[in-house]
Every structure is written in structure tokens, then in C-alpha cells.
XYZ file of N, CA and C in Angstrom:
723
model
N 0.850 -1.187 0.000
C 0.000 0.000 0.000
C 0.888 1.241 0.000
N 0.602 2.192 -0.879
C 1.410 3.399 -0.954
C 1.072 4.328 0.201
N 2.056 5.162 0.544
C 1.925 6.112 1.629
C 2.209 7.500 1.072
N 1.527 8.522 1.599
C 1.694 9.880 1.093
C 3.155 10.300 1.174
N 3.673 10.966 0.140
C 5.057 11.420 0.182
C 5.271 12.464 1.272
N 6.529 12.568 1.698
C 6.961 13.528 2.722
C 6.440 13.213 4.118
N 5.827 12.053 4.281
C 5.414 11.628 5.603
C 6.668 11.401 6.450
N 6.616 11.825 7.709
C 7.789 11.798 8.568
C 7.652 10.710 9.617
N 8.671 9.845 9.703
C 8.747 8.808 10.728
C 9.941 9.123 11.617
N 9.712 9.245 12.916
C 10.783 9.554 13.869
C 10.767 8.487 14.950
N 11.929 7.888 15.236
C 12.002 6.788 16.189
C 13.216 6.933 17.090
N 12.972 6.805 18.409
C 14.038 6.757 19.408
C 13.925 5.441 20.161
N 14.793 5.242 21.147
C 14.823 3.961 21.867
C 13.528 3.696 22.614
N 12.827 4.742 23.033
C 11.619 4.575 23.851
C 10.323 4.797 23.083
N 10.403 4.943 21.766
C 9.181 5.128 20.995
C 9.362 6.136 19.882
N 8.275 6.360 19.128
C 8.385 7.270 18.005
C 7.045 7.840 17.591
N 7.047 8.489 16.425
C 5.841 9.134 15.933
C 5.885 9.156 14.417
N 4.711 9.139 13.784
C 4.585 9.281 12.342
C 3.562 10.373 12.064
N 3.956 11.347 11.237
C 3.058 12.469 10.937
C 3.150 12.810 9.460
N 2.106 13.448 8.977
C 2.119 13.950 7.617
C 2.695 15.351 7.555
N 2.972 15.794 6.346
C 3.518 17.136 6.166
C 2.405 18.175 6.165
N 2.654 19.276 6.879
C 1.697 20.375 6.960
C 2.470 21.633 7.312
N 2.214 22.713 6.599
C 2.968 23.938 6.809
C 2.998 24.335 8.284
N 4.220 24.522 8.799
C 4.389 24.944 10.186
C 4.384 23.819 11.203
N 4.098 22.582 10.783
C 4.074 21.472 11.737
C 5.479 21.235 12.295
N 5.576 21.108 13.620
C 6.858 20.939 14.289
C 6.808 19.735 15.215
N 7.802 18.876 15.103
C 7.961 17.721 15.973
C 9.160 17.986 16.879
N 8.910 18.024 18.178
C 9.959 18.279 19.152
C 10.488 16.963 19.708
N 11.789 16.925 19.986
C 12.378 15.766 20.650
C 13.355 16.252 21.717
N 13.456 15.467 22.787
C 14.335 15.827 23.888
C 14.061 14.982 25.111
N 14.592 15.428 26.261
C 14.570 14.614 27.479
C 13.221 14.655 28.208
N 12.496 15.760 28.103
C 11.269 15.937 28.891
C 10.080 15.292 28.187
N 9.750 14.081 28.579
C 8.690 13.335 27.919
C 7.362 14.098 27.835
N 6.922 14.837 28.892
C 5.634 15.529 28.788
C 5.617 16.670 27.779
N 6.791 17.171 27.397
C 6.841 18.380 26.580
C 7.257 18.150 25.145
N 7.591 16.903 24.782
C 8.073 16.639 23.427
C 7.253 15.522 22.793
N 7.388 15.403 21.495
C 6.684 14.345 20.769
C 7.455 13.023 20.795
N 8.792 13.112 20.815
C 9.638 11.924 20.863
C 10.678 12.125 21.951
N 10.697 11.197 22.909
C 11.597 11.329 24.057
C 12.954 10.693 23.742
N 14.010 11.461 23.995
C 15.382 11.001 23.757
C 16.204 11.254 25.019
N 16.895 10.236 25.508
C 17.770 10.423 26.659
C 17.037 10.862 27.916
N 15.938 10.197 28.213
C 15.079 10.610 29.323
C 15.818 10.657 30.660
N 16.798 9.774 30.863
C 17.507 9.702 32.138
C 18.924 10.283 32.049
N 19.149 11.126 31.050
C 20.476 11.697 30.840
C 20.371 13.219 30.929
N 20.927 13.797 32.002
C 20.754 15.232 32.248
C 21.581 16.108 31.308
N 22.434 15.527 30.508
C 23.139 16.323 29.501
C 22.275 16.590 28.271
N 21.208 15.828 28.125
C 20.278 16.062 27.024
C 19.281 17.126 27.453
N 19.063 18.112 26.610
C 18.148 19.201 26.958
C 16.706 18.719 26.959
N 15.888 19.395 27.745
C 14.465 19.005 27.821
C 13.806 19.063 26.443
N 14.099 20.111 25.681
C 13.712 20.193 24.271
C 15.013 20.337 23.486
N 15.475 19.247 22.922
C 16.816 19.256 22.352
C 16.840 19.582 20.859
N 15.753 19.341 20.181
C 15.738 19.628 18.751
C 14.341 19.625 18.192
N 14.222 20.055 16.931
C 12.913 20.143 16.298
C 13.019 19.776 14.828
N 11.949 19.158 14.339
C 11.783 18.868 12.919
C 10.556 19.639 12.446
N 10.729 20.517 11.482
C 9.657 21.421 11.076
C 9.425 21.339 9.580
N 8.133 21.262 9.182
C 7.791 21.295 7.760
C 7.575 22.747 7.350
N 8.388 23.195 6.402
C 8.295 24.573 5.948
C 8.744 24.653 4.497
N 7.919 25.288 3.680
C 8.304 25.496 2.286
C 8.532 24.217 1.517
N 7.653 23.243 1.699
C 7.722 21.982 0.946
C 8.927 21.127 1.327
N 9.366 21.234 2.611
C 10.520 20.448 3.042
C 10.550 20.364 4.564
N 11.118 19.242 5.080
C 11.368 19.102 6.500
C 12.733 19.698 6.837
N 12.781 20.434 7.951
C 14.013 21.078 8.389
C 14.351 20.603 9.801
N 15.662 20.433 10.071
C 16.123 20.012 11.382
C 16.846 21.186 12.045
N 16.553 21.410 13.322
C 17.239 22.462 14.075
C 17.557 21.951 15.471
N 18.627 22.475 16.056
C 19.046 22.127 17.412
C 18.570 23.206 18.368
N 17.899 22.786 19.435
C 17.425 23.708 20.461
C 18.230 23.587 21.750
N 18.896 22.447 21.939
C 19.611 22.178 23.179
C 21.036 22.702 23.175
N 21.697 22.514 24.312
C 23.062 23.016 24.455
C 24.075 22.203 23.664
N 23.845 20.894 23.569
C 24.773 20.038 22.835
C 24.359 19.953 21.374
N 25.323 19.908 20.456
C 24.982 19.835 19.035
C 24.453 18.467 18.649
N 23.689 18.424 17.586
C 23.288 17.181 16.952
C 24.363 16.795 15.951
N 24.643 15.495 15.874
C 25.601 15.013 14.884
C 24.838 14.343 13.757
N 25.050 14.835 12.560
C 24.394 14.329 11.367
C 25.356 13.443 10.586
N 24.868 12.760 9.550
C 25.767 11.954 8.722
C 26.919 12.792 8.186
N 28.067 12.131 8.013
C 29.248 12.839 7.566
C 29.933 13.605 8.672
N 29.554 13.302 9.950
C 30.134 13.967 11.121
C 29.827 15.455 11.167
N 28.787 15.900 10.466
C 28.360 17.300 10.517
C 27.732 17.573 11.875
N 28.185 18.625 12.555
C 27.615 19.035 13.832
C 26.688 20.223 13.617
N 25.491 20.125 14.175
C 24.504 21.197 14.060
C 24.277 21.798 15.444
N 24.708 23.053 15.631
C 24.582 23.748 16.909
C 23.304 24.567 16.940
N 22.890 24.956 18.140
C 21.655 25.738 18.232
C 21.838 27.131 17.648
N 23.094 27.591 17.510
C 23.337 28.889 16.887
C 23.247 28.816 15.368
N 23.215 27.592 14.815
C 23.161 27.423 13.362
C 21.740 27.579 12.848
N 21.655 27.938 11.576
C 20.359 27.961 10.905
C 19.879 26.520 10.685
N 18.561 26.282 10.690
C 18.057 24.935 10.382
C 18.544 24.480 9.007
N 18.707 23.171 8.852
C 19.128 22.636 7.563
C 18.076 21.655 7.065
N 17.923 21.525 5.756
C 16.883 20.641 5.219
C 17.254 19.173 5.370
N 16.238 18.354 5.585
C 16.425 16.913 5.639
C 16.188 16.328 4.252
N 17.060 15.417 3.844
C 16.858 14.738 2.583
C 15.774 13.678 2.750
N 15.203 13.239 1.662
C 14.255 12.137 1.731
C 15.008 10.851 2.052
N 14.269 9.887 2.580
C 14.901 8.642 2.995
C 15.346 8.702 4.441
N 16.331 7.890 4.781
C 16.735 7.673 6.170
C 17.877 8.590 6.572
N 17.751 9.187 7.764
C 18.815 10.019 8.327
C 18.950 9.704 9.813
N 20.108 9.233 10.262
C 20.329 9.045 11.700
C 20.862 10.340 12.316
N 20.323 10.699 13.476
C 20.785 11.863 14.230
C 21.301 11.375 15.578
N 22.449 11.900 15.999
C 23.062 11.475 17.258
C 23.291 12.687 18.158
N 23.214 12.460 19.461
C 23.625 13.473 20.432
C 24.385 12.762 21.542
N 25.557 13.282 21.863
C 26.396 12.655 22.881
C 25.987 13.150 24.257
N 25.693 12.207 25.149
C 25.264 12.543 26.500
C 26.352 12.322 27.519
N 25.955 12.008 28.734
C 26.912 11.798 29.812
C 27.504 10.392 29.752
N 28.688 10.247 30.341
C 29.362 8.938 30.443
C 29.506 8.263 29.081
N 29.815 9.060 28.061
C 30.060 8.569 26.702
C 28.836 7.908 26.065
N 27.663 8.187 26.584
C 26.450 7.671 25.956
C 26.196 8.414 24.650
N 25.729 7.689 23.649
C 25.417 8.263 22.351
C 23.968 7.934 22.027
N 23.123 8.950 22.033
C 21.688 8.749 21.817
C 21.371 8.895 20.331
N 20.546 7.979 19.846
C 20.200 7.925 18.431
C 18.740 8.294 18.205
N 18.521 9.139 17.213
C 17.178 9.445 16.735
C 17.146 9.093 15.249
N 16.272 8.159 14.880
C 16.170 7.734 13.487
C 15.036 8.484 12.809
N 15.341 9.092 11.678
C 14.364 9.906 10.956
C 14.233 9.372 9.526
N 12.993 9.205 9.085
C 12.764 8.765 7.702
C 11.715 9.666 7.081
N 12.103 10.312 5.974
C 11.176 11.148 5.212
C 10.727 10.353 3.997
N 9.415 10.167 3.875
C 8.871 9.346 2.798
C 9.231 9.917 1.435
N 9.798 9.109 0.527
C 10.086 9.606 -0.823
C 8.814 10.018 -1.545
N 8.992 10.774 -2.608
C 7.829 11.292 -3.333
C 7.033 10.205 -4.030
N 7.670 9.045 -4.287
C 6.876 7.970 -4.893
C 5.946 7.322 -3.883
N 6.131 7.683 -2.598
C 5.200 7.234 -1.569
C 5.434 5.846 -1.054
N 6.366 5.116 -1.599
C 6.550 3.717 -1.207
C 7.832 3.536 -0.413
N 7.750 2.794 0.673
C 8.942 2.406 1.417
C 9.469 1.100 0.812
N 10.753 0.805 1.015
C 11.298 -0.450 0.463
C 10.524 -1.654 0.994
N 10.278 -2.659 0.144
C 9.532 -3.837 0.597
C 10.332 -4.629 1.629
N 9.611 -5.331 2.488
C 10.263 -6.161 3.496
C 10.235 -7.616 3.048
N 11.321 -8.313 3.324
C 11.400 -9.740 3.048
C 12.274 -10.346 4.137
N 11.624 -10.843 5.201
C 12.354 -11.307 6.371
C 13.175 -12.563 6.108
N 12.858 -13.282 5.065
C 13.539 -14.546 4.798
C 14.573 -14.432 3.683
N 14.691 -13.260 3.101
C 15.671 -13.087 2.030
C 17.089 -13.129 2.593
N 18.039 -13.639 1.839
C 19.432 -13.641 2.319
C 19.961 -12.223 2.467
N 20.835 -12.025 3.436
C 21.426 -10.717 3.669
C 22.360 -10.362 2.524
N 22.258 -9.125 2.038
C 23.125 -8.677 0.959
C 24.541 -8.484 1.498
N 25.530 -9.042 0.855
C 26.908 -8.862 1.322
C 27.364 -7.429 1.084
N 28.324 -6.935 1.876
C 28.854 -5.589 1.626
C 29.626 -5.547 0.315
N 29.723 -4.353 -0.230
C 30.494 -4.180 -1.459
C 31.964 -4.023 -1.093
N 32.729 -5.058 -1.300
C 34.161 -4.985 -1.020
C 34.905 -4.544 -2.278
N 36.099 -4.009 -2.078
C 36.906 -3.496 -3.178
C 38.044 -4.461 -3.494
N 38.284 -4.678 -4.784
C 39.377 -5.556 -5.187
C 40.706 -4.852 -4.968
N 41.626 -5.530 -4.297
C 42.988 -5.055 -4.113
C 43.945 -6.147 -4.584
N 44.986 -5.747 -5.265
C 46.019 -6.720 -5.627
C 46.745 -7.144 -4.352
N 47.456 -8.267 -4.369
C 48.205 -8.675 -3.174
C 49.160 -7.590 -2.669
N 49.818 -6.888 -3.593
C 50.735 -5.822 -3.179
C 49.965 -4.676 -2.536
N 48.861 -4.264 -3.157
C 48.048 -3.184 -2.581
C 47.516 -3.578 -1.208
N 47.083 -4.819 -1.080
C 46.546 -5.280 0.203
C 47.622 -5.197 1.284
N 48.826 -5.617 0.958
C 49.901 -5.589 1.942
C 50.210 -4.141 2.363
N 50.240 -3.244 1.389
C 50.569 -1.844 1.683
C 49.500 -1.196 2.555
N 48.218 -1.370 2.221
C 47.180 -0.675 2.985
C 46.983 -1.305 4.369
N 47.266 -2.589 4.511
C 47.193 -3.189 5.847
C 48.259 -2.578 6.752
N 49.461 -2.423 6.224
C 50.509 -1.782 7.015
C 50.131 -0.338 7.323
N 49.630 0.368 6.324
C 49.193 1.758 6.507
C 48.127 1.873 7.590
N 47.208 0.891 7.640
C 46.023 0.962 8.504
C 46.151 0.144 9.779
N 47.343 -0.327 10.110
C 47.450 -1.293 11.200
C 46.951 -0.745 12.536
N 47.106 0.552 12.805
C 46.626 1.101 14.074
C 45.108 1.036 14.168
N 44.428 1.192 13.042
C 42.971 1.067 13.002
C 42.562 -0.387 13.221
N 43.254 -1.286 12.557
C 42.929 -2.706 12.660
C 43.238 -3.258 14.051
N 44.159 -2.607 14.753
C 44.483 -3.002 16.125
C 43.549 -2.350 17.147
N 42.581 -1.557 16.659
C 41.591 -0.899 17.514
C 42.245 0.055 18.523
N 43.284 0.739 18.112
C 43.893 1.737 18.987
C 42.947 2.932 19.137
N 43.049 3.611 20.270
C 42.265 4.828 20.465
C 42.837 5.947 19.604
N 41.967 6.648 18.889
C 42.351 7.785 18.054
C 43.484 7.418 17.091
N 43.291 6.417 16.252
C 44.377 5.960 15.369
C 44.656 6.956 14.250
N 45.878 6.929 13.759
C 46.291 7.675 12.576
C 46.978 6.726 11.613
N 46.923 7.022 10.310
C 47.688 6.202 9.368
C 49.181 6.349 9.636
N 49.938 5.317 9.331
C 51.386 5.425 9.390
C 51.870 6.381 8.303
N 53.054 6.956 8.491
C 53.635 7.794 7.455
C 54.146 6.918 6.324
N 54.430 7.553 5.164
C 54.964 6.799 4.036
C 56.261 6.088 4.430
N 57.129 6.776 5.146
C 58.419 6.175 5.525
C 58.223 5.011 6.499
N 57.297 5.159 7.434
C 57.036 4.059 8.362
C 56.516 2.836 7.630
N 55.611 3.066 6.668
C 55.079 1.946 5.887
C 56.201 1.268 5.109
N 57.058 2.068 4.463
C 58.158 1.494 3.684
C 59.100 0.680 4.574
N 59.425 1.217 5.754
C 60.317 0.491 6.662
C 59.704 -0.833 7.099
N 58.405 -0.810 7.385
C 57.742 -2.036 7.828
C 57.654 -3.054 6.690
N 57.368 -2.574 5.489
C 57.299 -3.483 4.344
C 58.657 -4.114 4.065
N 59.720 -3.352 4.242
C 61.059 -3.902 4.015
C 61.430 -4.939 5.071
N 60.850 -4.813 6.261
C 61.057 -5.851 7.270
C 60.321 -7.127 6.886
N 59.124 -6.966 6.322
C 58.320 -8.129 5.949
C 58.869 -8.801 4.696
N 59.175 -7.987 3.688
C 59.652 -8.509 2.390
C 60.917 -7.740 1.992
N 62.069 -8.088 2.538
C 63.304 -7.326 2.294
C 63.684 -7.230 0.820
N 63.290 -8.193 0.019
C 63.700 -8.194 -1.393
C 62.885 -7.232 -2.253
N 61.802 -6.671 -1.709
C 60.930 -5.806 -2.517
C 61.445 -4.376 -2.638
N 62.368 -3.973 -1.763
C 63.020 -2.665 -1.862
C 62.012 -1.509 -1.891
N 61.276 -1.349 -0.791
C 60.281 -0.277 -0.691
C 60.933 1.033 -0.271
N 60.355 2.147 -0.770
C 60.692 3.478 -0.281
C 59.407 4.295 -0.194
N 59.506 5.492 0.389
C 58.275 6.249 0.652
C 57.557 6.656 -0.632
N 58.300 6.916 -1.713
C 57.662 7.296 -2.968
C 56.871 6.133 -3.567
N 57.427 4.951 -3.472
C 56.748 3.769 -4.000
C 55.467 3.496 -3.216
N 55.524 3.635 -1.889
C 54.331 3.451 -1.064
C 53.270 4.476 -1.441
N 53.675 5.725 -1.582
C 52.725 6.788 -1.915
C 52.032 6.516 -3.242
N 52.766 6.025 -4.235
C 52.164 5.739 -5.540
C 51.120 4.635 -5.445
N 51.418 3.589 -4.681
C 50.472 2.478 -4.552
C 49.183 2.946 -3.870
N 49.315 3.690 -2.778
C 48.130 4.149 -2.048
C 47.333 5.137 -2.899
N 48.027 6.020 -3.624
C 47.329 6.979 -4.484
C 46.523 6.261 -5.561
N 47.053 5.175 -6.093
C 46.331 4.407 -7.101
C 45.053 3.808 -6.522
N 45.112 3.294 -5.303
C 43.916 2.740 -4.666
C 42.888 3.853 -4.423
N 43.341 4.984 -3.906
C 42.419 6.100 -3.660
C 41.748 6.562 -4.947
N 42.537 6.726 -5.997
C 41.979 7.211 -7.263
C 40.974 6.224 -7.840
N 41.262 4.943 -7.714
C 40.347 3.926 -8.251
C 39.013 3.958 -7.505
N 39.068 4.039 -6.171
C 37.829 4.081 -5.396
C 37.074 5.385 -5.635
N 37.826 6.485 -5.758
C 37.177 7.762 -6.050
C 36.445 7.702 -7.381
N 37.043 7.048 -8.356
C 36.395 6.898 -9.653
C 35.124 6.080 -9.610
N 34.965 5.275 -8.553
C 33.745 4.482 -8.372
C 32.766 5.153 -7.407
N 32.998 6.433 -7.109
C 32.012 7.187 -6.346
C 32.266 7.344 -4.862
N 33.398 6.853 -4.347
C 33.702 7.023 -2.928
C 34.187 8.450 -2.709
N 33.582 9.157 -1.774
C 33.914 10.566 -1.554
C 35.024 10.717 -0.520
N 35.628 11.901 -0.521
C 36.629 12.239 0.483
C 38.011 11.689 0.205
N 38.305 11.319 -1.049
C 39.585 10.695 -1.366
C 40.453 11.548 -2.291
N 40.016 12.778 -2.593
C 40.796 13.649 -3.469
C 41.050 14.985 -2.788
N 42.137 15.649 -3.211
C 42.482 16.951 -2.662
C 41.384 17.974 -2.922
N 40.753 17.879 -4.090
C 39.717 18.847 -4.437
C 38.534 18.762 -3.483
N 38.202 17.566 -3.032
C 37.076 17.392 -2.106
C 37.431 17.842 -0.697
N 38.634 17.535 -0.262
C 39.015 17.755 1.136
C 39.543 19.154 1.363
N 40.336 19.678 0.422
C 40.926 21.003 0.582
C 42.165 20.966 1.461
N 42.840 22.105 1.517
C 44.060 22.211 2.307
C 43.745 22.699 3.719
N 44.551 22.321 4.724
C 45.666 21.372 4.641
C 45.167 19.924 4.630
N 45.859 19.089 3.885
C 45.420 17.709 3.709
C 45.704 16.868 4.948
N 46.956 16.937 5.446
C 47.328 16.100 6.578
C 47.103 14.631 6.269
N 46.487 13.934 7.233
C 46.198 12.499 7.070
C 44.791 12.226 6.556
N 44.064 13.283 6.164
C 42.640 13.131 5.889
C 42.356 12.134 4.772
N 43.095 12.230 3.675
C 42.814 11.340 2.543
C 43.034 9.881 2.925
N 44.134 9.600 3.605
C 44.396 8.215 3.996
C 43.441 7.754 5.090
N 43.077 8.656 5.996
C 42.082 8.294 7.019
C 40.765 7.897 6.351
N 40.304 8.712 5.397
C 39.047 8.406 4.709
C 39.148 7.108 3.916
N 40.306 6.863 3.317
C 40.495 5.609 2.586
C 40.410 4.410 3.525
N 41.075 4.495 4.652
C 41.069 3.382 5.606
C 39.663 3.129 6.126
N 38.928 4.198 6.439
C 37.556 4.015 6.933
C 36.693 3.317 5.884
N 36.827 3.702 4.627
C 36.042 3.060 3.567
C 36.430 1.591 3.423
N 37.711 1.278 3.454
C 38.144 -0.103 3.301
C 37.677 -0.966 4.470
N 37.642 -0.391 5.679
C 37.192 -1.161 6.838
C 35.677 -1.280 6.879
N 34.964 -0.199 6.604
C 33.499 -0.248 6.663
C 32.930 -1.146 5.566
N 33.650 -1.285 4.465
C 33.208 -2.190 3.400
C 33.704 -3.619 3.621
N 34.434 -3.827 4.716
C 35.049 -5.118 5.082
C 36.100 -5.567 4.066
N 36.614 -4.629 3.259
C 37.760 -4.949 2.418
C 38.977 -5.224 3.288
N 39.100 -4.482 4.383
C 40.108 -4.731 5.408
C 39.404 -5.162 6.685
N 39.882 -6.236 7.299
C 39.350 -6.722 8.573
C 40.533 -7.076 9.475
N 40.335 -7.088 10.805
C 41.464 -7.344 11.713
C 42.299 -8.580 11.411
N 41.717 -9.719 10.980
C 42.588 -10.856 10.665
C 43.625 -10.579 9.579
N 43.418 -9.518 8.786
C 44.416 -9.166 7.779
C 45.748 -8.769 8.398
N 45.755 -8.526 9.695
C 47.016 -8.190 10.365
C 48.038 -9.308 10.271
N 47.597 -10.494 9.889
C 48.541 -11.589 9.670
C 49.590 -11.222 8.627
N 49.225 -10.296 7.735
C 50.159 -9.846 6.705
C 51.398 -9.219 7.338
N 51.272 -8.697 8.562
C 52.395 -8.065 9.218
C 53.448 -9.060 9.661
N 53.101 -10.340 9.719
C 54.088 -11.352 10.066
C 55.096 -11.491 8.934
N 56.326 -11.786 9.269
C 57.343 -12.015 8.240
C 56.943 -13.215 7.391
N 57.021 -13.036 6.092
C 56.661 -14.144 5.198
C 57.603 -15.318 5.431
N 57.019 -16.498 5.540
C 57.835 -17.666 5.842
C 58.232 -18.453 4.652
């Protein structure tokens, strides 16, 4: 059965609401259950009583922050209460707010597409595998060394430098004669290939200056989130026997 477009579904851990679009309609969310439409972080005093609002205005839903702590949107975008409201795209958008004791509260928002139909459900269908990226054996070895701090689950990891990667590769495979320029070329080829397939955040033009570790950080996150790299790949760090 089709559903009217722009219908808004909002869900938190303790419940949710579904409403149609109407000029000026506002859905409030926050800690104070009696005063909001969707309760978020009811037992967390770092969450404001009215922490945010979803408002239909000008043929679109808009999200705004009312509380002291910012909302975190996809792409790590932070929305502060001093910011202007921003439009919500159709489809699914997760909103996060960090509370006390490292708690992370989630608000799930879904704006009905204009075709009015939500994706069909099939509880017995096989799970779709993630889209992994093909890497040559050499590329795999290089990016595993580059990403080893991430794969080791270190706090606040950074990619290794080109020279560190080259030194480690020469320990693993002394006959390959690695240097920092050779490592940089291999990693750049992987980044460019993934960028050509639509992965964002892998080029200087997208990220801007100063670059720092951003391009390699984004590459590592994509390779791990797609399960192209997984912790057992750390076996590559062992000296080849």
C-alpha cells in the first residue's frame, strides 16, 4: 500500500511518531517526555528538555538544534543551536547526540520519498553482502601496514607515514626494496580507483588544504566499513615464511 510522500517517521529507543507534512508542523524531541513528541535520553541530564525540532516549511522538513549540545548528522556534521536549520533529505537520516558517560543517543528519521513507497520487506531473504573493493596482493599488503593502528583498535588511530610503511614493508619482504615514494604511488592508485567508483573524500579537491592524514584516514575508513580490510588481515604483518 502506498503512503503519502513527505510523511515523517521519527524513532528513538523509547518510541516514536509518524506524521504527515503540513505547513508549520513541528515535531519536538528531547529529554522531557511531557513536553516533546519523541523522548530522547530521558535519564540523561546532559540532554536538553527540548533538544531539537523537525519542522515542515516550504515543501521540506528542516532540522534544528534547540539544546546546548549539538546534533551530529551523517558525515560527522555538527549542528549547533546557533546554526540555521538545515533541510532533511528524503529517505533515512540518523541523528546522534552525545550525553553523559560517553552515551550516544540515536534518533532515526525517515522522510517518505515522493513515490510514496517504502522499500519492501522480506524477512527470509538472504542478507546482501557488503560491497568490497578488489585489491592486488601488493596493494593489500601496503594498505594493511598503513592501517594497522585502526585494525588493532587503537584509540584515536592515525595512518602510518609513508616512511614508516616502507620500513615495515622492508622488514616483511626485504627483497621488494620499498621506499616512501613507491608506497605513496600504490596508495594513491587505490584512492583514485575508489574515487572513480564514487567514494567521496579521497581527493584533494574534495578535502581542501591542509590535507594532513585526511585522505588516507578516509580511505582506511572506507576499506574497513566495506570489510575490504578486517582485523585478521594483520597476519600480513608477520614475516613471510
